[in-house]
Structure formats: structure tokens, C-alpha cells
């Protein structure tokens, strides 16, 4: 951190003198040139991104417009459907028996963002009540979700669907399920082979694909993130061919918000969606380019937080500005998660009648 601050006050400061803050591509290009490496390792992606965001905010303030309007122009009017993490497993919840890292709800039937947030909070508290009744833990993890000692994907999904019904909503029409497998945590060292650390089960790519297919056929699942390891390109091709028209297949580790990897995935037909994390690529302009490339190829883009977060709300503005139509930013608990939801509520109120909540139109799949 101290090194990043020192770089901002010296090298980056000199590189940006006289630059127009509103020309974010020129600002970012100057910092990348000063860094001189492909991965921003000299100055640090954390330093470059901080200044990139600050430049955007300064320009928006000078123009007396909101950040989402500065980044997205007149087209910035679509609120995102939340991909809300309510059950944690994998390495995010070591006490849980679940190998899948995140089980999430998506309120696709809500009429507005304001209502969708209320719906999610009601399901979250209904789930807490169910877990308490069963004597299971209701403490929350880093992203605000529960980490109960559940034993299988099926048990986790069925418990969530029970909470949806208990809150008075209908699975499939009001709410859909999303999952983050984080299957890179399961790789064995042999591409196309996986070992689930908690269950002890060993899968080939084909067997793991069949597992996802069975879950998709049985439950109202609309999105699976990192269903296979990031280097299992052949597996991803097969997965996309078999499930890509039914569910959203999101690449996080697969693409790492990197246009080179995304371009390869598009060419090979791997996945149909990219997870967007600002600090993976390290500048606002490069993030915009990744989203643009995804949309041009017919891929969806999901704006995302990190497991370690702050109360900065830039990703909320970014989701509206770039019409990503989906956001992944944790449960309706913990202030650093709720900060993003509060900002989206403010944006919806400011947009008024022009605000659009996309519901199932946020997805390019048939389910």
C-alpha cells in the first residue's frame, strides 16, 4: 500500500500533469506507458486503478453529472439484476461440506430494482429462519452469505428454494438460481481432471459437465460461473455446446477481465458471459474495452465485487453506465456489500420513469 501511494505521488503524478481528467483513455494510456510492463507490475495495478477511478470521478464532478452518466452517456438507464450470494461453500466456507463456492439468488420477476432488493432481503431472512430451525449456523462470511454445514449441491439449492417459497415467491418465475463453482480450486494438475476437496469425488471434464447438466435439468438454474478450470479450453467448448443455449456460462478465472483471453474464448466458443472485475485488468478504460468486446460478441457481462471489498461504489455506477444488466456484489448484509445496493437505489430514484429493470432480458439464454 505504501509503495502504491508513493508511486501515485511521484511517477504517476508526473505522467498525468496537464492531462484532461475527462479523457480517461489518455489518462490510462499515460499511466501504462509510465509503468512500462504488460501486467502493470512496476507501478502496481492497485495504484493505476485508483487514479483511473479518481480521474473519472473528478471529471464527473467537474461536469456536475453522476459517475454513471459520465461513463455511459444518455444510454445509462438500465439497472442490474443482482446475483446475490446467500450460501457460501468451497474455500469461502471451510466449515461447510459444499465444494461449490457460491449459491446465489436472482430476482428475475421483480418489477423494479427497489422491489428486487426487498424480495432478496426477505428470502435472505427466510433462509436464516430455516437454518436456525435446523440448528445450522447463521453467521455470515466475507461476502455476507451464510455458511451452513450442508452436504451437497442439491441440499443447498433445495434449502434456498424452500426459503424463496417461505418468503412468498415462486422459484423459476420470481427467482432463479446462480452458482459460482470456482472449479479452478478442484484441478489436479492434469487438464480436464478434477477432485472435489470436500466430497473427495474425482471427475473428468465430461463427468463434471454431466453433473451441471443434471442440476440444470432439475432446478431453476440460470447461471453457472467457472464451471470448469480456466485452462480446460476443450472442456469449456463442450460445456458451451451442450448448455450454452440454456444457461449463462460465466468466465471469471477463464477470462480474468482480459481482452486477450476473452478474444480466445470467443473464437473457440467457450462460455457466453464474462465476469467484470475492475482490479483484475487494472484500469477503467480497459474494463470498458472488455465489456464492449463481450457485448459485440453476444456475450453478457456481469459487474462484480471482490471477496475482499471496500465501501467504494464505482461498480454500481459502472453496471448502469455500461448496461451490463447484472451485478454480483454479495448478500444484503455487511456494509461494504450494502453500499453498492444503496447506490443503485439512489441511481434508480434519480433516473425516475426512465429507469429500466431488465428481469429475464438480462440474459441471452432460453431457460
JSON list of C-alpha atoms in Angstrom, two decimals, residues 217-359:
[
{"chain": "A", "resi": 217, "resn": "UNK", "atom": "CA", "xyz": [-32.48, -30.03, -15.78]},
{"chain": "A", "resi": 218, "resn": "UNK", "atom": "CA", "xyz": [-33.71, -30.46, -12.19]},
{"chain": "A", "resi": 219, "resn": "UNK", "atom": "CA", "xyz": [-33.60, -26.92, -10.80]},
{"chain": "A", "resi": 220, "resn": "UNK", "atom": "CA", "xyz": [-34.31, -23.32, -11.98]},
{"chain": "A", "resi": 221, "resn": "UNK", "atom": "CA", "xyz": [-30.62, -22.52, -12.54]},
{"chain": "A", "resi": 222, "resn": "UNK", "atom": "CA", "xyz": [-29.92, -19.65, -14.93]},
{"chain": "A", "resi": 223, "resn": "UNK", "atom": "CA", "xyz": [-26.17, -19.04, -14.45]},
{"chain": "A", "resi": 224, "resn": "UNK", "atom": "CA", "xyz": [-23.04, -21.06, -13.61]},
{"chain": "A", "resi": 225, "resn": "UNK", "atom": "CA", "xyz": [-19.70, -19.32, -13.11]},
{"chain": "A", "resi": 226, "resn": "UNK", "atom": "CA", "xyz": [-16.34, -21.06, -13.56]},
{"chain": "A", "resi": 227, "resn": "UNK", "atom": "CA", "xyz": [-17.96, -24.44, -14.18]},
{"chain": "A", "resi": 228, "resn": "UNK", "atom": "CA", "xyz": [-14.56, -25.72, -15.39]},
{"chain": "A", "resi": 229, "resn": "UNK", "atom": "CA", "xyz": [-10.91, -24.77, -14.87]},
{"chain": "A", "resi": 230, "resn": "UNK", "atom": "CA", "xyz": [-9.53, -21.78, -16.77]},
{"chain": "A", "resi": 231, "resn": "UNK", "atom": "CA", "xyz": [-7.11, -23.89, -18.83]},
{"chain": "A", "resi": 232, "resn": "UNK", "atom": "CA", "xyz": [-9.64, -26.59, -19.75]},
{"chain": "A", "resi": 233, "resn": "UNK", "atom": "CA", "xyz": [-10.48, -24.92, -23.08]},
{"chain": "A", "resi": 234, "resn": "UNK", "atom": "CA", "xyz": [-11.68, -28.16, -24.70]},
{"chain": "A", "resi": 235, "resn": "UNK", "atom": "CA", "xyz": [-13.95, -28.81, -21.74]},
{"chain": "A", "resi": 236, "resn": "UNK", "atom": "CA", "xyz": [-15.35, -25.28, -21.97]},
{"chain": "A", "resi": 237, "resn": "UNK", "atom": "CA", "xyz": [-16.08, -25.78, -25.68]},
{"chain": "A", "resi": 238, "resn": "UNK", "atom": "CA", "xyz": [-18.04, -28.95, -24.92]},
{"chain": "A", "resi": 239, "resn": "UNK", "atom": "CA", "xyz": [-19.83, -27.36, -21.94]},
{"chain": "A", "resi": 240, "resn": "UNK", "atom": "CA", "xyz": [-20.88, -24.36, -24.04]},
{"chain": "A", "resi": 241, "resn": "UNK", "atom": "CA", "xyz": [-22.06, -26.55, -26.91]},
{"chain": "A", "resi": 242, "resn": "UNK", "atom": "CA", "xyz": [-24.23, -28.60, -24.55]},
{"chain": "A", "resi": 243, "resn": "UNK", "atom": "CA", "xyz": [-25.52, -25.95, -22.13]},
{"chain": "A", "resi": 244, "resn": "UNK", "atom": "CA", "xyz": [-24.79, -22.54, -23.68]},
{"chain": "A", "resi": 245, "resn": "UNK", "atom": "CA", "xyz": [-28.27, -22.03, -25.11]},
{"chain": "A", "resi": 246, "resn": "UNK", "atom": "CA", "xyz": [-29.94, -22.94, -21.80]},
{"chain": "A", "resi": 247, "resn": "UNK", "atom": "CA", "xyz": [-27.92, -21.18, -19.09]},
{"chain": "A", "resi": 248, "resn": "UNK", "atom": "CA", "xyz": [-25.44, -18.36, -18.72]},
{"chain": "A", "resi": 249, "resn": "UNK", "atom": "CA", "xyz": [-21.89, -19.75, -18.52]},
{"chain": "A", "resi": 250, "resn": "UNK", "atom": "CA", "xyz": [-19.75, -17.09, -16.86]},
{"chain": "A", "resi": 251, "resn": "UNK", "atom": "CA", "xyz": [-15.97, -16.94, -17.14]},
{"chain": "A", "resi": 252, "resn": "UNK", "atom": "CA", "xyz": [-14.19, -15.35, -14.19]},
{"chain": "A", "resi": 253, "resn": "UNK", "atom": "CA", "xyz": [-10.92, -17.28, -13.88]},
{"chain": "A", "resi": 254, "resn": "UNK", "atom": "CA", "xyz": [-11.38, -18.21, -17.55]},
{"chain": "A", "resi": 255, "resn": "UNK", "atom": "CA", "xyz": [-11.23, -14.60, -18.78]},
{"chain": "A", "resi": 256, "resn": "UNK", "atom": "CA", "xyz": [-9.94, -12.53, -15.79]},
{"chain": "A", "resi": 257, "resn": "UNK", "atom": "CA", "xyz": [-11.39, -9.37, -17.40]},
{"chain": "A", "resi": 258, "resn": "UNK", "atom": "CA", "xyz": [-8.65, -9.69, -20.02]},
{"chain": "A", "resi": 259, "resn": "UNK", "atom": "CA", "xyz": [-9.43, -8.96, -23.68]},
{"chain": "A", "resi": 260, "resn": "UNK", "atom": "CA", "xyz": [-6.78, -11.40, -24.93]},
{"chain": "A", "resi": 261, "resn": "UNK", "atom": "CA", "xyz": [-8.30, -14.33, -23.06]},
{"chain": "A", "resi": 262, "resn": "UNK", "atom": "CA", "xyz": [-11.81, -13.17, -23.89]},
{"chain": "A", "resi": 263, "resn": "UNK", "atom": "CA", "xyz": [-10.93, -12.97, -27.58]},
{"chain": "A", "resi": 264, "resn": "UNK", "atom": "CA", "xyz": [-9.61, -16.54, -27.45]},
{"chain": "A", "resi": 265, "resn": "UNK", "atom": "CA", "xyz": [-12.78, -17.71, -25.68]},
{"chain": "A", "resi": 266, "resn": "UNK", "atom": "CA", "xyz": [-15.00, -16.04, -28.27]},
{"chain": "A", "resi": 267, "resn": "UNK", "atom": "CA", "xyz": [-13.01, -17.62, -31.11]},
{"chain": "A", "resi": 268, "resn": "UNK", "atom": "CA", "xyz": [-13.21, -21.10, -29.54]},
{"chain": "A", "resi": 269, "resn": "UNK", "atom": "CA", "xyz": [-16.84, -20.78, -28.44]},
{"chain": "A", "resi": 270, "resn": "UNK", "atom": "CA", "xyz": [-16.11, -21.02, -24.72]},
{"chain": "A", "resi": 271, "resn": "UNK", "atom": "CA", "xyz": [-18.70, -19.58, -22.32]},
{"chain": "A", "resi": 272, "resn": "UNK", "atom": "CA", "xyz": [-21.26, -16.91, -23.13]},
{"chain": "A", "resi": 273, "resn": "UNK", "atom": "CA", "xyz": [-20.61, -14.37, -20.36]},
{"chain": "A", "resi": 274, "resn": "UNK", "atom": "CA", "xyz": [-17.69, -12.60, -18.68]},
{"chain": "A", "resi": 275, "resn": "UNK", "atom": "CA", "xyz": [-17.34, -11.56, -15.05]},
{"chain": "A", "resi": 276, "resn": "UNK", "atom": "CA", "xyz": [-16.03, -7.99, -14.87]},
{"chain": "A", "resi": 277, "resn": "UNK", "atom": "CA", "xyz": [-13.68, -7.09, -12.01]},
{"chain": "A", "resi": 278, "resn": "UNK", "atom": "CA", "xyz": [-12.08, -3.66, -12.22]},
{"chain": "A", "resi": 279, "resn": "UNK", "atom": "CA", "xyz": [-8.94, -4.62, -10.37]},
{"chain": "A", "resi": 280, "resn": "UNK", "atom": "CA", "xyz": [-8.24, -7.70, -12.49]},
{"chain": "A", "resi": 281, "resn": "UNK", "atom": "CA", "xyz": [-7.31, -5.63, -15.55]},
{"chain": "A", "resi": 282, "resn": "UNK", "atom": "CA", "xyz": [-6.37, -2.52, -13.55]},
{"chain": "A", "resi": 283, "resn": "UNK", "atom": "CA", "xyz": [-7.90, 0.49, -15.31]},
{"chain": "A", "resi": 284, "resn": "UNK", "atom": "CA", "xyz": [-11.34, 1.85, -16.20]},
{"chain": "A", "resi": 285, "resn": "UNK", "atom": "CA", "xyz": [-10.63, 2.16, -19.94]},
{"chain": "A", "resi": 286, "resn": "UNK", "atom": "CA", "xyz": [-9.50, -1.46, -20.25]},
{"chain": "A", "resi": 287, "resn": "UNK", "atom": "CA", "xyz": [-12.60, -2.55, -18.33]},
{"chain": "A", "resi": 288, "resn": "UNK", "atom": "CA", "xyz": [-14.77, -0.65, -20.81]},
{"chain": "A", "resi": 289, "resn": "UNK", "atom": "CA", "xyz": [-12.99, -2.38, -23.69]},
{"chain": "A", "resi": 290, "resn": "UNK", "atom": "CA", "xyz": [-13.58, -5.83, -22.17]},
{"chain": "A", "resi": 291, "resn": "UNK", "atom": "CA", "xyz": [-17.30, -5.11, -21.76]},
{"chain": "A", "resi": 292, "resn": "UNK", "atom": "CA", "xyz": [-17.51, -3.72, -25.30]},
{"chain": "A", "resi": 293, "resn": "UNK", "atom": "CA", "xyz": [-15.81, -6.82, -26.74]},
{"chain": "A", "resi": 294, "resn": "UNK", "atom": "CA", "xyz": [-18.15, -9.11, -24.81]},
{"chain": "A", "resi": 295, "resn": "UNK", "atom": "CA", "xyz": [-21.29, -7.29, -25.92]},
{"chain": "A", "resi": 296, "resn": "UNK", "atom": "CA", "xyz": [-20.14, -7.17, -29.56]},
{"chain": "A", "resi": 297, "resn": "UNK", "atom": "CA", "xyz": [-19.73, -10.96, -29.48]},
{"chain": "A", "resi": 298, "resn": "UNK", "atom": "CA", "xyz": [-23.17, -11.52, -27.95]},
{"chain": "A", "resi": 299, "resn": "UNK", "atom": "CA", "xyz": [-21.75, -12.34, -24.51]},
{"chain": "A", "resi": 300, "resn": "UNK", "atom": "CA", "xyz": [-23.30, -10.91, -21.36]},
{"chain": "A", "resi": 301, "resn": "UNK", "atom": "CA", "xyz": [-21.16, -9.10, -18.78]},
{"chain": "A", "resi": 302, "resn": "UNK", "atom": "CA", "xyz": [-21.60, -9.36, -15.01]},
{"chain": "A", "resi": 303, "resn": "UNK", "atom": "CA", "xyz": [-20.13, -6.48, -12.99]},
{"chain": "A", "resi": 304, "resn": "UNK", "atom": "CA", "xyz": [-18.56, -7.92, -9.85]},
{"chain": "A", "resi": 305, "resn": "UNK", "atom": "CA", "xyz": [-17.13, -7.08, -6.45]},
{"chain": "A", "resi": 306, "resn": "UNK", "atom": "CA", "xyz": [-14.21, -8.95, -4.87]},
{"chain": "A", "resi": 307, "resn": "UNK", "atom": "CA", "xyz": [-14.36, -11.18, -1.80]},
{"chain": "A", "resi": 308, "resn": "UNK", "atom": "CA", "xyz": [-12.30, -8.53, -0.02]},
{"chain": "A", "resi": 309, "resn": "UNK", "atom": "CA", "xyz": [-14.13, -5.23, -0.56]},
{"chain": "A", "resi": 310, "resn": "UNK", "atom": "CA", "xyz": [-14.38, -1.59, 0.47]},
{"chain": "A", "resi": 311, "resn": "UNK", "atom": "CA", "xyz": [-17.38, 0.75, 0.56]},
{"chain": "A", "resi": 312, "resn": "UNK", "atom": "CA", "xyz": [-16.42, 2.25, -2.81]},
{"chain": "A", "resi": 313, "resn": "UNK", "atom": "CA", "xyz": [-19.49, 2.15, -5.08]},
{"chain": "A", "resi": 314, "resn": "UNK", "atom": "CA", "xyz": [-17.87, 2.54, -8.50]},
{"chain": "A", "resi": 315, "resn": "UNK", "atom": "CA", "xyz": [-19.06, -0.87, -9.72]},
{"chain": "A", "resi": 316, "resn": "UNK", "atom": "CA", "xyz": [-22.70, 0.15, -9.12]},
{"chain": "A", "resi": 317, "resn": "UNK", "atom": "CA", "xyz": [-22.28, 3.15, -11.43]},
{"chain": "A", "resi": 318, "resn": "UNK", "atom": "CA", "xyz": [-20.34, 1.03, -13.90]},
{"chain": "A", "resi": 319, "resn": "UNK", "atom": "CA", "xyz": [-23.13, -1.57, -14.10]},
{"chain": "A", "resi": 320, "resn": "UNK", "atom": "CA", "xyz": [-25.67, 1.12, -15.03]},
{"chain": "A", "resi": 321, "resn": "UNK", "atom": "CA", "xyz": [-23.29, 3.06, -17.29]},
{"chain": "A", "resi": 322, "resn": "UNK", "atom": "CA", "xyz": [-22.37, 0.07, -19.44]},
{"chain": "A", "resi": 323, "resn": "UNK", "atom": "CA", "xyz": [-25.76, -1.69, -19.33]},
{"chain": "A", "resi": 324, "resn": "UNK", "atom": "CA", "xyz": [-24.23, -4.88, -18.01]},
{"chain": "A", "resi": 325, "resn": "UNK", "atom": "CA", "xyz": [-27.70, -5.64, -16.61]},
{"chain": "A", "resi": 326, "resn": "UNK", "atom": "CA", "xyz": [-26.26, -7.92, -13.89]},
{"chain": "A", "resi": 327, "resn": "UNK", "atom": "CA", "xyz": [-24.24, -7.25, -10.75]},
{"chain": "A", "resi": 328, "resn": "UNK", "atom": "CA", "xyz": [-22.60, -9.61, -8.29]},
{"chain": "A", "resi": 329, "resn": "UNK", "atom": "CA", "xyz": [-21.90, -7.83, -5.04]},
{"chain": "A", "resi": 330, "resn": "UNK", "atom": "CA", "xyz": [-22.78, -10.11, -2.15]},
{"chain": "A", "resi": 331, "resn": "UNK", "atom": "CA", "xyz": [-25.66, -10.63, 0.26]},
{"chain": "A", "resi": 332, "resn": "UNK", "atom": "CA", "xyz": [-27.91, -7.92, 1.73]},
{"chain": "A", "resi": 333, "resn": "UNK", "atom": "CA", "xyz": [-25.62, -7.75, 4.77]},
{"chain": "A", "resi": 334, "resn": "UNK", "atom": "CA", "xyz": [-22.20, -6.24, 5.61]},
{"chain": "A", "resi": 335, "resn": "UNK", "atom": "CA", "xyz": [-21.81, -2.53, 4.91]},
{"chain": "A", "resi": 336, "resn": "UNK", "atom": "CA", "xyz": [-19.30, -2.91, 2.07]},
{"chain": "A", "resi": 337, "resn": "UNK", "atom": "CA", "xyz": [-21.87, -5.03, 0.15]},
{"chain": "A", "resi": 338, "resn": "UNK", "atom": "CA", "xyz": [-24.93, -2.96, 1.06]},
{"chain": "A", "resi": 339, "resn": "UNK", "atom": "CA", "xyz": [-23.13, 0.25, -0.05]},
{"chain": "A", "resi": 340, "resn": "UNK", "atom": "CA", "xyz": [-23.42, -0.89, -3.68]},
{"chain": "A", "resi": 341, "resn": "UNK", "atom": "CA", "xyz": [-27.12, -1.69, -3.34]},
{"chain": "A", "resi": 342, "resn": "UNK", "atom": "CA", "xyz": [-27.77, 1.68, -1.71]},
{"chain": "A", "resi": 343, "resn": "UNK", "atom": "CA", "xyz": [-26.03, 3.44, -4.60]},
{"chain": "A", "resi": 344, "resn": "UNK", "atom": "CA", "xyz": [-28.17, 1.53, -7.11]},
{"chain": "A", "resi": 345, "resn": "UNK", "atom": "CA", "xyz": [-31.29, 2.57, -5.20]},
{"chain": "A", "resi": 346, "resn": "UNK", "atom": "CA", "xyz": [-30.16, 6.20, -5.44]},
{"chain": "A", "resi": 347, "resn": "UNK", "atom": "CA", "xyz": [-29.49, 5.84, -9.17]},
{"chain": "A", "resi": 348, "resn": "UNK", "atom": "CA", "xyz": [-32.93, 4.30, -9.78]},
{"chain": "A", "resi": 349, "resn": "UNK", "atom": "CA", "xyz": [-34.59, 7.14, -7.86]},
{"chain": "A", "resi": 350, "resn": "UNK", "atom": "CA", "xyz": [-32.61, 9.71, -9.84]},
{"chain": "A", "resi": 351, "resn": "UNK", "atom": "CA", "xyz": [-33.49, 8.10, -13.19]},
{"chain": "A", "resi": 352, "resn": "UNK", "atom": "CA", "xyz": [-37.17, 8.09, -12.29]},
{"chain": "A", "resi": 353, "resn": "UNK", "atom": "CA", "xyz": [-39.51, 6.94, -15.06]},
{"chain": "A", "resi": 354, "resn": "UNK", "atom": "CA", "xyz": [-36.61, 6.29, -17.45]},
{"chain": "A", "resi": 355, "resn": "UNK", "atom": "CA", "xyz": [-35.15, 3.57, -15.19]},
{"chain": "A", "resi": 356, "resn": "UNK", "atom": "CA", "xyz": [-35.42, 0.04, -16.61]},
{"chain": "A", "resi": 357, "resn": "UNK", "atom": "CA", "xyz": [-35.16, -3.17, -14.60]},
{"chain": "A", "resi": 358, "resn": "UNK", "atom": "CA", "xyz": [-34.42, -5.87, -17.23]},
{"chain": "A", "resi": 359, "resn": "UNK", "atom": "CA", "xyz": [-35.72, -9.01, -15.46]}
]
